[in-house]
XYZ file of C-alpha atoms in Angstrom:
243
model
C 19.143 13.561 14.924
C 15.636 14.523 13.912
C 13.069 16.348 16.280
C 10.716 14.272 17.988
C 7.181 13.840 16.480
C 4.704 15.258 18.660
C 1.893 13.155 17.984
C 3.754 10.134 18.769
C 2.099 7.266 21.035
C 3.297 7.760 24.715
C 7.020 7.344 24.913
C 7.987 4.133 27.226
C 9.441 5.894 30.197
C 10.929 2.549 31.920
C 11.886 -0.877 30.700
C 9.787 -3.965 31.158
C 11.735 -7.117 30.745
C 11.062 -10.695 31.770
C 13.101 -13.730 32.234
C 16.898 -13.856 32.701
C 19.139 -11.382 31.335
C 22.566 -13.557 31.995
C 22.882 -17.236 31.819
C 26.090 -19.088 32.005
C 29.259 -17.388 33.289
C 31.636 -16.133 30.550
C 35.079 -17.854 29.614
C 37.828 -15.466 29.968
C 38.521 -15.298 26.547
C 34.729 -14.419 25.819
C 35.027 -11.623 28.787
C 38.076 -10.411 27.010
C 36.214 -10.148 23.586
C 33.233 -8.467 25.068
C 35.052 -5.744 26.810
C 37.314 -4.965 23.876
C 34.758 -5.579 20.839
C 31.207 -4.928 22.459
C 31.558 -0.899 23.291
C 32.168 -0.477 19.372
C 28.885 -1.668 18.255
C 26.431 -1.032 21.253
C 23.794 1.460 21.342
C 24.055 2.759 24.985
C 21.990 6.014 25.571
C 18.714 7.041 23.825
C 18.126 10.990 23.176
C 15.200 12.248 25.095
C 13.868 14.785 22.964
C 14.922 13.782 19.438
C 14.811 10.653 17.355
C 18.012 8.557 16.870
C 18.818 8.601 13.340
C 19.890 5.064 12.155
C 22.580 6.456 9.763
C 24.381 8.179 12.387
C 25.201 4.737 13.908
C 27.273 3.645 11.170
C 30.906 5.150 10.065
C 30.188 3.907 6.552
C 27.356 4.818 4.252
C 24.673 2.623 4.076
C 21.637 2.314 1.828
C 18.981 1.259 4.371
C 18.396 0.081 7.967
C 16.927 -3.279 8.863
C 15.901 -4.310 12.570
C 15.797 -7.474 14.323
C 13.480 -7.551 17.882
C 15.095 -10.451 19.820
C 17.905 -11.876 17.837
C 18.563 -14.733 20.249
C 22.533 -15.786 19.654
C 22.312 -13.610 16.462
C 22.703 -16.748 13.691
C 20.075 -14.909 11.481
C 21.044 -11.271 11.581
C 24.842 -12.218 11.387
C 24.070 -14.134 8.192
C 21.704 -11.251 6.766
C 24.744 -8.724 7.622
C 27.077 -10.771 5.705
C 24.742 -11.123 2.810
C 23.772 -7.285 2.818
C 26.886 -5.491 3.262
C 25.318 -2.074 2.476
C 22.433 -2.512 4.961
C 22.874 -1.372 8.560
C 21.381 -3.584 10.932
C 20.215 -2.838 14.603
C 19.467 -5.552 16.720
C 17.819 -5.980 20.273
C 18.543 -8.635 22.571
C 18.424 -8.064 26.488
C 19.855 -11.705 27.095
C 23.587 -10.945 27.630
C 24.922 -14.360 26.635
C 23.012 -14.082 23.312
C 24.880 -10.657 22.831
C 28.140 -12.549 23.533
C 27.412 -14.963 20.896
C 26.460 -12.542 18.276
C 29.774 -10.557 19.387
C 31.920 -13.653 18.665
C 30.412 -14.139 15.378
C 30.829 -10.752 14.413
C 34.566 -10.621 15.379
C 35.243 -14.216 13.854
C 33.655 -13.077 10.413
C 34.659 -9.706 10.118
C 31.274 -8.244 10.029
C 30.664 -4.520 11.358
C 27.262 -3.290 10.078
C 25.391 -4.415 13.155
C 24.603 -2.415 16.025
C 23.135 -3.793 19.208
C 20.539 -2.559 21.889
C 20.714 -4.785 25.166
C 17.479 -3.286 26.530
C 13.815 -3.345 26.249
C 13.170 -2.842 22.639
C 10.073 -0.774 23.020
C 12.327 2.264 24.404
C 14.176 1.875 20.858
C 11.324 1.581 18.743
C 10.015 4.764 20.479
C 13.294 6.650 19.630
C 13.497 6.046 15.824
C 12.286 8.213 13.260
C 9.209 7.759 10.975
C 9.498 5.703 7.797
C 13.199 5.020 8.849
C 13.451 1.270 8.614
C 13.300 -0.763 5.589
C 12.880 -4.242 6.995
C 12.095 -5.767 10.403
C 12.478 -9.039 11.897
C 10.467 -10.632 15.147
C 11.729 -14.124 14.809
C 10.519 -16.962 17.332
C 9.651 -14.732 20.224
C 9.005 -16.275 23.727
C 5.245 -17.353 23.608
C 4.514 -16.910 26.783
C 1.807 -19.571 26.986
C 0.250 -18.874 29.982
C -2.894 -16.527 29.963
C -1.934 -14.452 32.770
C 1.528 -13.714 30.839
C -0.031 -13.254 27.365
C 0.675 -9.269 28.388
C 4.234 -10.068 28.010
C 3.963 -10.811 24.371
C 5.945 -8.571 22.210
C 3.383 -8.937 19.150
C 1.018 -6.256 20.850
C -1.116 -3.608 19.301
C 1.716 -0.813 20.988
C 4.547 -2.651 19.237
C 2.699 -2.840 15.957
C 1.814 0.717 16.129
C 5.551 1.574 16.535
C 6.635 -0.928 13.861
C 3.882 0.507 11.544
C 5.249 4.154 12.072
C 9.126 3.543 11.620
C 8.635 1.089 8.834
C 8.852 2.819 5.012
C 5.898 2.444 3.030
C 5.618 -1.190 1.660
C 8.592 -2.393 3.845
C 8.476 -5.931 5.012
C 7.845 -7.045 8.484
C 8.577 -10.804 8.931
C 7.592 -12.758 11.991
C 8.202 -16.555 12.807
C 6.824 -18.802 15.562
C 6.753 -22.496 16.032
C 3.586 -22.129 18.958
C 0.226 -22.743 17.377
C -1.486 -20.807 20.005
C 1.062 -17.781 19.613
C 0.552 -17.998 15.695
C -3.242 -17.618 16.162
C -2.363 -14.460 18.455
C -0.178 -12.910 16.086
C -2.520 -13.273 12.786
C -5.231 -11.843 15.248
C -3.100 -8.600 16.232
C -1.610 -8.428 12.972
C -4.690 -8.522 10.677
C -6.871 -6.665 13.299
C -4.211 -3.912 13.286
C -4.996 -2.567 9.961
C -1.230 -1.329 9.109
C -0.167 -4.414 7.447
C -0.816 -6.653 4.507
C -0.112 -10.315 4.789
C 1.672 -11.634 1.559
C 0.528 -15.403 1.931
C -1.954 -16.484 -1.090
C -1.402 -20.348 -0.423
C -0.397 -22.237 2.716
C 3.156 -22.913 1.449
C 3.639 -19.072 1.189
C 3.933 -19.341 5.113
C 4.799 -23.038 5.806
C 8.056 -22.530 3.608
C 10.325 -19.488 4.038
C 12.032 -17.849 1.482
C 15.620 -18.287 0.280
C 16.922 -15.155 1.768
C 15.596 -16.287 5.444
C 18.698 -17.961 7.328
C 18.225 -20.388 9.935
C 18.674 -19.704 13.517
C 19.799 -22.042 16.008
C 16.365 -22.131 18.081
C 14.498 -22.613 14.460
C 16.756 -25.752 13.840
C 16.168 -27.218 17.397
C 12.366 -26.783 16.662
C 12.197 -28.535 13.378
C 14.234 -31.515 14.982
C 11.850 -31.611 17.644
C 9.052 -32.135 15.091
C 7.477 -28.793 15.664
C 6.126 -26.986 12.671
C 7.175 -23.188 11.767
C 5.264 -20.484 10.641
C 6.991 -17.855 8.568
C 4.871 -14.599 8.257
C 5.587 -12.025 5.511
C 3.847 -8.469 5.902
C 4.318 -5.341 4.329
C 3.480 -1.910 5.908
C 0.205 -0.336 4.006
C 0.911 3.177 3.048
C -2.233 4.263 4.581
C -2.621 6.016 7.893
C -3.840 3.462 10.612
C -6.836 4.731 13.163
C -5.293 5.378 16.778
C-alpha cells in the first residue's frame, strides 16, 4: 500500500447512498453461493491513512486495473473480465441483488479477476492511488431526473476530480446513458471539468458503441423500449486541472 497524498481533496468520511440496497429475497441456492463465494472477491475494509494498491487485491499478476462504478447485474464487467484475463477489475455496486447476479455469473463461468466493493463508490475512489487505473466505466447511472435530486447524480465535479486523479494519462473513461437530460448534464460537467477530452468527431462516434463494449441487461431493455443510448468515450488529459 502506498502512502496517501496530502494534496488530495477532502476524503469522504461517510457513505451517501440513495435508493434500495436489497430487492428480492434470495433463493436458498443463491444464499449458499454468496456465503461461500463472495468473501473471496469482496473488498471489505479500506485503509485509513494509506492508499489501497489494486495489485494487492489479486493473487495472480495483472497487467492493469479497470474500474466500473455501478455495475448493475454485472453483465458488462463479466464479459470484459472474460475477454481480458490479464486485467484486474474492480466493480462498485451497493445493490445486493446485482452483486448476487455477478457472483453467480463469475461462479458459472470461472471468472476470478474481479473484486467487488458494495458501498459508496466515492469512498473507494478516494483510496485508490494516483494514476493506478487504466480504464473506468460509468454505464447507465441513475439519472435522478427531478431537479431536487440532481445532487445525487454520480457524474459530478468531485467524482470527476477523483477519476481524473486515479486514471493514468491518456486512460479511457466510458460513460453511457439513455436519458437525454442526463446526457446534457454529463457533457456539461465533463467538458467544463477540463481534465478529459471527448473522442467523438462525428455523431456516429457516440451513437454507436465500439465492438469491445458488451451489452448489459439495462441497455438491452432501453433499446427495446425505443430509447436512444449515448456512448461517450473520453481520455484523461495529462495536464493538471485547476482545483
